[in-house]
Short mmCIF file of C-alpha atoms in Angstrom, two decimals:
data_model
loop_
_atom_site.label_atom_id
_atom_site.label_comp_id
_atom_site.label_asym_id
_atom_site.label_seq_id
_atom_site.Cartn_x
_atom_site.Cartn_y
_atom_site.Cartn_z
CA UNK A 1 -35.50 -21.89 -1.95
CA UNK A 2 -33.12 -21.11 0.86
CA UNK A 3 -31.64 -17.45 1.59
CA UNK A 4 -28.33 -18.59 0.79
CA UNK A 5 -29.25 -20.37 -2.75
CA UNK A 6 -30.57 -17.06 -3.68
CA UNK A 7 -27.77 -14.86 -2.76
CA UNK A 8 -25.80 -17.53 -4.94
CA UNK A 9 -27.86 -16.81 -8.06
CA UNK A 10 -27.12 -13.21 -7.67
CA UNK A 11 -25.49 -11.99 -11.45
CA UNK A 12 -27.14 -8.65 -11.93
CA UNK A 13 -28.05 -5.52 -10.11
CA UNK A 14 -32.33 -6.12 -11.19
CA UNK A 15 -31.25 -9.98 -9.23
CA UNK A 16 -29.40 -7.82 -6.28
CA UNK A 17 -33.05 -5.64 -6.17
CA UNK A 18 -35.19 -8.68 -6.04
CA UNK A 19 -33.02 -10.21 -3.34
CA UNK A 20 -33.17 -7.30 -1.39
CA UNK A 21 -36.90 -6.49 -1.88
CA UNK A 22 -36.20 -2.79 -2.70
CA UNK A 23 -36.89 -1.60 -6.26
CA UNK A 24 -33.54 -1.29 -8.46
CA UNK A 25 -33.22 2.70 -8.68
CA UNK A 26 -32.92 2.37 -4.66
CA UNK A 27 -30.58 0.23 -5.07
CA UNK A 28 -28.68 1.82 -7.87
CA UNK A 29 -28.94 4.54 -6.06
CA UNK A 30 -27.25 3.33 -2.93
CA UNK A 31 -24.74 1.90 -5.09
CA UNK A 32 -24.03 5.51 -6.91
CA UNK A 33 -24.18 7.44 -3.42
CA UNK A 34 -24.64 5.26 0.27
CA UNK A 35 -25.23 8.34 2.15
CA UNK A 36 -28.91 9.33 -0.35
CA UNK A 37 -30.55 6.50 0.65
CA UNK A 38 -32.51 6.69 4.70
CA UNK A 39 -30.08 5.27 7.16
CA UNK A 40 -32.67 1.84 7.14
CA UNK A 41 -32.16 1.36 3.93
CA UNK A 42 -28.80 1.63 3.38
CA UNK A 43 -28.61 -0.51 6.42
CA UNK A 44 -30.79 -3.28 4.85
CA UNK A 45 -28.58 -2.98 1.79
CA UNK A 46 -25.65 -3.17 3.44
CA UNK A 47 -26.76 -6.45 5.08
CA UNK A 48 -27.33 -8.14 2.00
CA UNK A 49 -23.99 -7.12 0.54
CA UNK A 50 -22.41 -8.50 3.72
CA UNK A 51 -23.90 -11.65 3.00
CA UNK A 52 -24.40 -12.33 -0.89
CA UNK A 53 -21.21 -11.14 -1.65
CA UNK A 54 -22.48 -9.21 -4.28
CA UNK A 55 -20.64 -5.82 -6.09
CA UNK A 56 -22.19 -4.79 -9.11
CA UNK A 57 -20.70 -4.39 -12.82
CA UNK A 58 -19.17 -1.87 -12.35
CA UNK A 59 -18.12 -1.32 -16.24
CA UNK A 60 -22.22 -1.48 -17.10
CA UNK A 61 -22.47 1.38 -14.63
CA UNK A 62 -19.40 3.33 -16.09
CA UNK A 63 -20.89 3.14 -19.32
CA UNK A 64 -24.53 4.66 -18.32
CA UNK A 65 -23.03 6.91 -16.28
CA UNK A 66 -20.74 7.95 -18.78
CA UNK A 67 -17.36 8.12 -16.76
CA UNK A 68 -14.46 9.26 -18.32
CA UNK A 69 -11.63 7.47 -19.44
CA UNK A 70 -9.22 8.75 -16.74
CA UNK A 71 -7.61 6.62 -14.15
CA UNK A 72 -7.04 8.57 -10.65
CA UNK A 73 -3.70 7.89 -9.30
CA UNK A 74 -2.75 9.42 -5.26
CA UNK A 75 0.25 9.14 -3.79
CA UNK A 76 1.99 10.34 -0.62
CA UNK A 77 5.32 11.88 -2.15
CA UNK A 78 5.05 12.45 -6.14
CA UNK A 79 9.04 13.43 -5.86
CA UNK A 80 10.25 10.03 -4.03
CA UNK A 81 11.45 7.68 -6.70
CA UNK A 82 9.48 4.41 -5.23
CA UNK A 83 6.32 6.40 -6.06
CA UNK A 84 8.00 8.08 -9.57
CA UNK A 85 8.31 4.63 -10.83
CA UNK A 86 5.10 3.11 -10.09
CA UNK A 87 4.08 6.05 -11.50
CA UNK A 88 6.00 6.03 -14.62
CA UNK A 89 4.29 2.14 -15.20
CA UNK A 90 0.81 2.97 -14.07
CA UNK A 91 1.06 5.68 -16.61
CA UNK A 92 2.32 3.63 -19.36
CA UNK A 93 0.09 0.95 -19.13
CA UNK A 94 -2.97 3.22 -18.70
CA UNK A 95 -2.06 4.73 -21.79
CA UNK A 96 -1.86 1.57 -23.69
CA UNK A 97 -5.47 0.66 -22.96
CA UNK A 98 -6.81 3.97 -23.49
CA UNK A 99 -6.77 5.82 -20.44
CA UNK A 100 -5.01 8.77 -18.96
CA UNK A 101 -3.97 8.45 -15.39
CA UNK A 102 -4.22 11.71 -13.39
CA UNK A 103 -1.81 11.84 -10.55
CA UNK A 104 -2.01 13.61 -7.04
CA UNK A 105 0.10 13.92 -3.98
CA UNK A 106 -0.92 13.87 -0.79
CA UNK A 107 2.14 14.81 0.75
CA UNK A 108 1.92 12.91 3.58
CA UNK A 109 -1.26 15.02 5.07
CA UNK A 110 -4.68 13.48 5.28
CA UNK A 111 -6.26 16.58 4.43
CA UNK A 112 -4.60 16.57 1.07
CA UNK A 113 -5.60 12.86 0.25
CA UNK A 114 -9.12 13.90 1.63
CA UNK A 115 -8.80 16.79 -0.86
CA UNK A 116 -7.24 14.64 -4.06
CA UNK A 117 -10.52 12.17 -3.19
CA UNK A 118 -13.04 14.67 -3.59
CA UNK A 119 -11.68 16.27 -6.70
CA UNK A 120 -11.09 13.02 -8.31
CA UNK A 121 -15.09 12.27 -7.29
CA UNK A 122 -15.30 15.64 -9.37
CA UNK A 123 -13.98 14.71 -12.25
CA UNK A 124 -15.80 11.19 -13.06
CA UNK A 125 -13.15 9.26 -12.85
CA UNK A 126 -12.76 5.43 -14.27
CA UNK A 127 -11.22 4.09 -10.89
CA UNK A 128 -8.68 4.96 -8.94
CA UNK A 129 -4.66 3.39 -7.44
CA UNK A 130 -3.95 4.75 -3.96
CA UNK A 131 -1.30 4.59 -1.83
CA UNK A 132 -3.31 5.57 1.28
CA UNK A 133 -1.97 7.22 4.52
CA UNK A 134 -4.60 5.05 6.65
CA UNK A 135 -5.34 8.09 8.57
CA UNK A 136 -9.07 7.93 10.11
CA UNK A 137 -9.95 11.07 8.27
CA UNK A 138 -9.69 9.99 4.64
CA UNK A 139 -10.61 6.42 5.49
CA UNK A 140 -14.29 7.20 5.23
CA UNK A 141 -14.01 9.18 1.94
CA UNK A 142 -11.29 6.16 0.07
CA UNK A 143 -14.51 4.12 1.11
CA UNK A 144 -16.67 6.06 -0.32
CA UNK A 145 -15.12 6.19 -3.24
CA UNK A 146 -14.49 2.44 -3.90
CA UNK A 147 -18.73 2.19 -3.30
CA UNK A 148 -18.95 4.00 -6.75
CA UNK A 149 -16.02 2.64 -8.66
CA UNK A 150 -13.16 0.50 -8.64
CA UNK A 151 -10.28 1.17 -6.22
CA UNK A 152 -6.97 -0.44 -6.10
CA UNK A 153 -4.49 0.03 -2.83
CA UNK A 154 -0.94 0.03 -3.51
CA UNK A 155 1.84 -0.02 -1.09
CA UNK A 156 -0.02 0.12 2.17
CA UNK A 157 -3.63 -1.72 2.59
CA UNK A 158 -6.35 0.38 3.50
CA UNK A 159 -8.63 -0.27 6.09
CA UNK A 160 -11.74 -1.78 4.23
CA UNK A 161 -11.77 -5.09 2.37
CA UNK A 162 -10.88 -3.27 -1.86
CA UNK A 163 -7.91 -5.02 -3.52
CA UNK A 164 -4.28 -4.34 -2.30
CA UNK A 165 -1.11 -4.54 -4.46
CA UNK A 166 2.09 -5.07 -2.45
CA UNK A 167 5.24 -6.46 -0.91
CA UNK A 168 4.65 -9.65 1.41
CA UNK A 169 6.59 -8.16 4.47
CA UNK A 170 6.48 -11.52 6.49
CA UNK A 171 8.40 -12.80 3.28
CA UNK A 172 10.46 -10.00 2.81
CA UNK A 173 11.72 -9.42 6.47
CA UNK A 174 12.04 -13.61 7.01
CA UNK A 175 14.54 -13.03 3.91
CA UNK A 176 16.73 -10.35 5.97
CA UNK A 177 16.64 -11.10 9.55
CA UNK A 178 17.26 -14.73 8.26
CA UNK A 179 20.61 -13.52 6.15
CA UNK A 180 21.89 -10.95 8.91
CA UNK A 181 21.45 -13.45 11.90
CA UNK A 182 23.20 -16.62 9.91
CA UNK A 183 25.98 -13.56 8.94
CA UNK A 184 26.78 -12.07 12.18
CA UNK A 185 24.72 -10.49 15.29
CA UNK A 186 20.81 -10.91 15.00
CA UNK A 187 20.00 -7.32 13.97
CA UNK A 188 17.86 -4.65 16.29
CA UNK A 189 14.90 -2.77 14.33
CA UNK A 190 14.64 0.93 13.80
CA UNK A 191 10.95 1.50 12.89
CA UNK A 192 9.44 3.83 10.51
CA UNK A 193 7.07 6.47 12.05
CA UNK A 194 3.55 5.57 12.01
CA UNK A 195 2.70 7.26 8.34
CA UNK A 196 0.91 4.46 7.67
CA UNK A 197 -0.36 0.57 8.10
CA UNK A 198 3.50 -0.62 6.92
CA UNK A 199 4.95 0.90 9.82
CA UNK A 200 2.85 -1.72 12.66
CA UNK A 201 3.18 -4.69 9.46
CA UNK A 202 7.10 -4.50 9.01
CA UNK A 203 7.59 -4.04 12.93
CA UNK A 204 5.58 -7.10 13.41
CA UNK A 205 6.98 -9.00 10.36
CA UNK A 206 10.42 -8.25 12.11
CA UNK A 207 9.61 -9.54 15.80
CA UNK A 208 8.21 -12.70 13.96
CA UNK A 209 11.39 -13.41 11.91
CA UNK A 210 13.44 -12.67 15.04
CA UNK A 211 11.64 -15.55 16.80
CA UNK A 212 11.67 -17.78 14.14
CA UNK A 213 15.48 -17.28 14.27
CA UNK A 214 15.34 -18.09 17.34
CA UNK A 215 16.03 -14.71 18.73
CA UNK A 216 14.27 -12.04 20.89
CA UNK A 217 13.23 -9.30 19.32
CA UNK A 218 15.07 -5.79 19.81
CA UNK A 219 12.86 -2.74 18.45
CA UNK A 220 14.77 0.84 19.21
CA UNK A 221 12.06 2.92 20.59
CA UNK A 222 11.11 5.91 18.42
CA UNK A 223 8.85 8.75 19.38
CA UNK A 224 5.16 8.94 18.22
CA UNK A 225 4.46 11.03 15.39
CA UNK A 226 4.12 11.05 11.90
CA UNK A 227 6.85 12.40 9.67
CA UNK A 228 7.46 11.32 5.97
CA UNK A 229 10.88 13.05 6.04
CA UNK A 230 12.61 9.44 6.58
CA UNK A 231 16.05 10.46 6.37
CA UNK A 232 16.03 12.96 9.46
CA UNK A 233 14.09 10.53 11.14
CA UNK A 234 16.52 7.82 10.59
CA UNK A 235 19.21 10.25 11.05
CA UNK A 236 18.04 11.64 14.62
CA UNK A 237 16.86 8.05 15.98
CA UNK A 238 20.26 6.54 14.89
CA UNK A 239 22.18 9.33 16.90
CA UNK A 240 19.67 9.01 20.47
CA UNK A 241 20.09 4.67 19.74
CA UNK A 242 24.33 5.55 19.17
CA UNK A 243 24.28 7.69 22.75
CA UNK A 244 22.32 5.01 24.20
CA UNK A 245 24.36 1.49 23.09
CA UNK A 246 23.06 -0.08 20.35
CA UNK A 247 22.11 -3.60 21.43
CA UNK A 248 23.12 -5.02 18.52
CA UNK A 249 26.04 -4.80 16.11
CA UNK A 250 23.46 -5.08 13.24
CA UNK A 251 20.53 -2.68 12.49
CA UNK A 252 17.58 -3.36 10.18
CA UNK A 253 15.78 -0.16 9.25
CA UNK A 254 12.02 -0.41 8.13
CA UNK A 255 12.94 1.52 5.15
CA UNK A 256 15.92 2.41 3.22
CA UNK A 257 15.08 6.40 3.23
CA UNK A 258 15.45 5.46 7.13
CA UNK A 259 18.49 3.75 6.92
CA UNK A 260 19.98 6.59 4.63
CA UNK A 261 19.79 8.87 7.77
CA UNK A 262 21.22 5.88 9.95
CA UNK A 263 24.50 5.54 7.85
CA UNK A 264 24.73 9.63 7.86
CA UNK A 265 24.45 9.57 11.91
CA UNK A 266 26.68 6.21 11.70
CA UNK A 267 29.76 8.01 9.71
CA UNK A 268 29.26 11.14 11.69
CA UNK A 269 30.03 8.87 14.78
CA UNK A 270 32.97 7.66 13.16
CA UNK A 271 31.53 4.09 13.20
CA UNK A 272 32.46 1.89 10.14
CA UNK A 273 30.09 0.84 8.56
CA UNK A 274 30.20 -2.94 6.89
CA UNK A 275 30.92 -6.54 6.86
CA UNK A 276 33.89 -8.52 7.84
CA UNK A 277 36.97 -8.21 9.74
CA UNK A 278 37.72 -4.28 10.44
CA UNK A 279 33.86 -2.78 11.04
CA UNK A 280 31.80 -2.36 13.87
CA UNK A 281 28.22 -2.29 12.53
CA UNK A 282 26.24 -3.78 9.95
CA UNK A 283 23.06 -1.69 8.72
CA UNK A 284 20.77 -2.87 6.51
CA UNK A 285 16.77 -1.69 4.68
CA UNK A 286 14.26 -2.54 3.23
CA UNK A 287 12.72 -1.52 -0.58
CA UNK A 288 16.17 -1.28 -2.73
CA UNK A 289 15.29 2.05 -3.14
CA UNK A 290 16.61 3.37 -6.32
CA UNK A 291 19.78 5.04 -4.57
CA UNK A 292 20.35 2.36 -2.68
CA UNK A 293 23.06 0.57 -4.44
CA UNK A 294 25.01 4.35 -4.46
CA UNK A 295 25.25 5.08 -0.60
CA UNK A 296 28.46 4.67 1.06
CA UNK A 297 28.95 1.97 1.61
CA UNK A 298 25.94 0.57 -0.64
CA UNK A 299 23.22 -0.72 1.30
CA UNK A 300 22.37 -4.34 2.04
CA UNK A 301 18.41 -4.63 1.38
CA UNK A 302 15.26 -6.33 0.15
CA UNK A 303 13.76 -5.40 -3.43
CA UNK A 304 10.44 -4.66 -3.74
CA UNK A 305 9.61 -4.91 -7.35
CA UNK A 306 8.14 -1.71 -8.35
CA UNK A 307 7.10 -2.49 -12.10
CA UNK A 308 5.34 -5.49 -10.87
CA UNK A 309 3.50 -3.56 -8.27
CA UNK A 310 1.99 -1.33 -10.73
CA UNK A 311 1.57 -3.51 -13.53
CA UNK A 312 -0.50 -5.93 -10.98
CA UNK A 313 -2.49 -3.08 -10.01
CA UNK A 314 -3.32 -1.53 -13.45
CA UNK A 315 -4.09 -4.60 -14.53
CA UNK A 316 -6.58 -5.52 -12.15
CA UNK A 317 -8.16 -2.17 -12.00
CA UNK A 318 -8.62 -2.50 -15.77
CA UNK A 319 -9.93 -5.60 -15.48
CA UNK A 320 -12.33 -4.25 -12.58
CA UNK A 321 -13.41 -2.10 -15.30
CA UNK A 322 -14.19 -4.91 -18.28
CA UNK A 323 -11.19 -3.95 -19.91
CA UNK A 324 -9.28 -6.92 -20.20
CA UNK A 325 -9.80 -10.76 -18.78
CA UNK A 326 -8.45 -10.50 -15.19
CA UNK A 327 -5.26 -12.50 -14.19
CA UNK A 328 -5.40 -15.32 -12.08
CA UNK A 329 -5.87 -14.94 -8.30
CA UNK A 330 -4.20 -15.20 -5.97
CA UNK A 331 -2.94 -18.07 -3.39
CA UNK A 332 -5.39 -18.40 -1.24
CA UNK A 333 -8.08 -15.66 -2.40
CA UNK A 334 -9.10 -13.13 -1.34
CA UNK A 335 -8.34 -9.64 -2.87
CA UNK A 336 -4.99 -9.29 -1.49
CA UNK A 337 -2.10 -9.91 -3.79
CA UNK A 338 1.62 -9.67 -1.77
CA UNK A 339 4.10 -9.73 -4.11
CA UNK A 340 7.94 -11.60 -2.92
CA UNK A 341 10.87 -10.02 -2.56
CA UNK A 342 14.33 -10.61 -3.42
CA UNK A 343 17.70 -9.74 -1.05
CA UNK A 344 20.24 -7.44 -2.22
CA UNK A 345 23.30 -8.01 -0.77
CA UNK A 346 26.03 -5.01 -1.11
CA UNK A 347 28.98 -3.70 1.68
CA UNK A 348 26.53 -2.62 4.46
CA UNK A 349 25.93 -5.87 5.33
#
């Protein structure tokens, strides 16, 4: 029998053991804690993960290890209302299958998300919804903790292969630079700071809508750093971009929180802001941020959907955890599920 027919066979951890030729505490054991088995074993095991594929249950090991029935939740900004609703539904639907989700904020500092990893490793948890920073510090321990139970990334991928939950920006930003360049001048691109992964993915997904628009694209350049105050940021940028020339009479922010500082700077320049005969610029975001639709004038955007986020992502972790038959999945495999957005077109734009 061939190496690969065997890793195919592979259902249970004693079939992982035999595959491996170690004995199944050493494996379990790996499994439980990479780091407390010698370096040549864990590199052995590793090996034959890479290429049978195989994860074990982890529900049977929940339930010998006696985990409790509490779902780890960690977010950058607790207060922002993106996060408070995907909070509200994680929480909701937790608590319909029995679980209480625990929530923690980072803050937008990798020390804090390395801090909210190890207490949640503290506690037992079930499994655990992150919205990760993608900072090399915590990327290790986020790792580590989806070796020992299930972990679902939310909003921003993380840098190994666990399930993500999100917006497909190459959809989303095709849907807005398409709009604003059939609707007036091809918009220039005011970039978020580099908090996390979404910040290179929408700045990408932007120059490749621009060229399939036919267009070249025109990114503002923004100073390196990592800030998850979005509103000064898009407030200061706007106001160097303003002093400079704009090359564009259209600007698509990577966020709305961004483009809530742009229309500040915007009005402070006297600029008016909107579409049609008697304005001067167009701005436009991204998310439909909850206050969105109240700005002045309301913002032109693209909708993430929020409740679908974290219903897909509860759903699946429960699943992970034996909970409930998992959902179909999706296009093309793999464990990454981008969810479409929808335009939102108000006065901005």
């Amino acid at each position: 029998m061939t190496r690969k027919t065997e890793a195919a066979d592979i259902r249970t951890m004693e079939d992982f053991a035999t595959y491996v030729g170690l004995s199944r505490p050493t494996v379990s054991k790996y499994f439980n804690d990479p780091a407390s088995v010698r370096d040549k074993t864990r590199k052995r095991i590793e090996a034959a993960v890479a290429v049978s594929g195989f994860r074990p249950n982890l529900f049977a090991v929940n339930l010998k290890r006696r985990r409790t029935k509490i779902l780890g939740v960690i977010l950058p900004n607790r207060a922002d209302p993106f996060y408070m609703e995907l909070t509200r539904r994680i929480e909701e639907i937790a608590d319909d299958a029995g679980y209480f989700a625990v929530v923690l904020s980072s803050g937008g500092r990798p020390d804090r998300e390395a801090e909210a990893i190890e207490r949640f490793q503290s506690m037992n948890i079930a499994g655990a919804i992150v919205a990760p920073l993608g900072q090399p510090g915590a990327q290790g321990k986020l790792a580590s903790l989806g070796s020992r139970i299930p972990l679902i990334y939310v909003d921003s991928p993380g840098a190994d292969d666990a399930p993500f939950v999100g917006t497909d920006n190459s959809q989303s930003f095709g849907l807005i630079v398409d709009y604003l360049c059939r609707s007036g001048d091809a918009p220039c691109f005011l970039g978020m700071p580099d908090v996390n992964r979404n910040a290179h993915a929408r700045r990408i997904a932007y120059e490749r809508a621009m060229a399939a628009a036919g267009h070249d694209p025109m990114v503002l350049p923004i100073p390196e750093g990592s800030s998850w105050d979005f509103e000064k940021f898009g407030h200061e940028q706007m106001c160097r971009a303003m002093q400079a020339g704009l090359p564009s009479g259209t600007l698509l922010c990577a966020n709305d929180r961004i483009a809530f500082g742009a229309l500040l700077a915007a009005w402070e320049a006297g600029r008016r802001v909107g579409h049609g005969a008697g304005f001067d610029l167009r701005i436009a975001g991204h998310d439909d941020h909850p206050l969105a639709r109240y700005t002045c004038p309301p913002l032109t955007t693209v909708a993430q959907d929020y409740a679908e986020i974290a219903r897909q992502a509860t759903a699946r972790l429960l699943a992970m955890l034996g909970e409930r038959d998992p959902e179909p999945a999706p296009e093309g495999g793999g464990d990454q599920l981008l969810l479409k957005a929808s335009i939102m077109l108000r006065s901005s734009a």
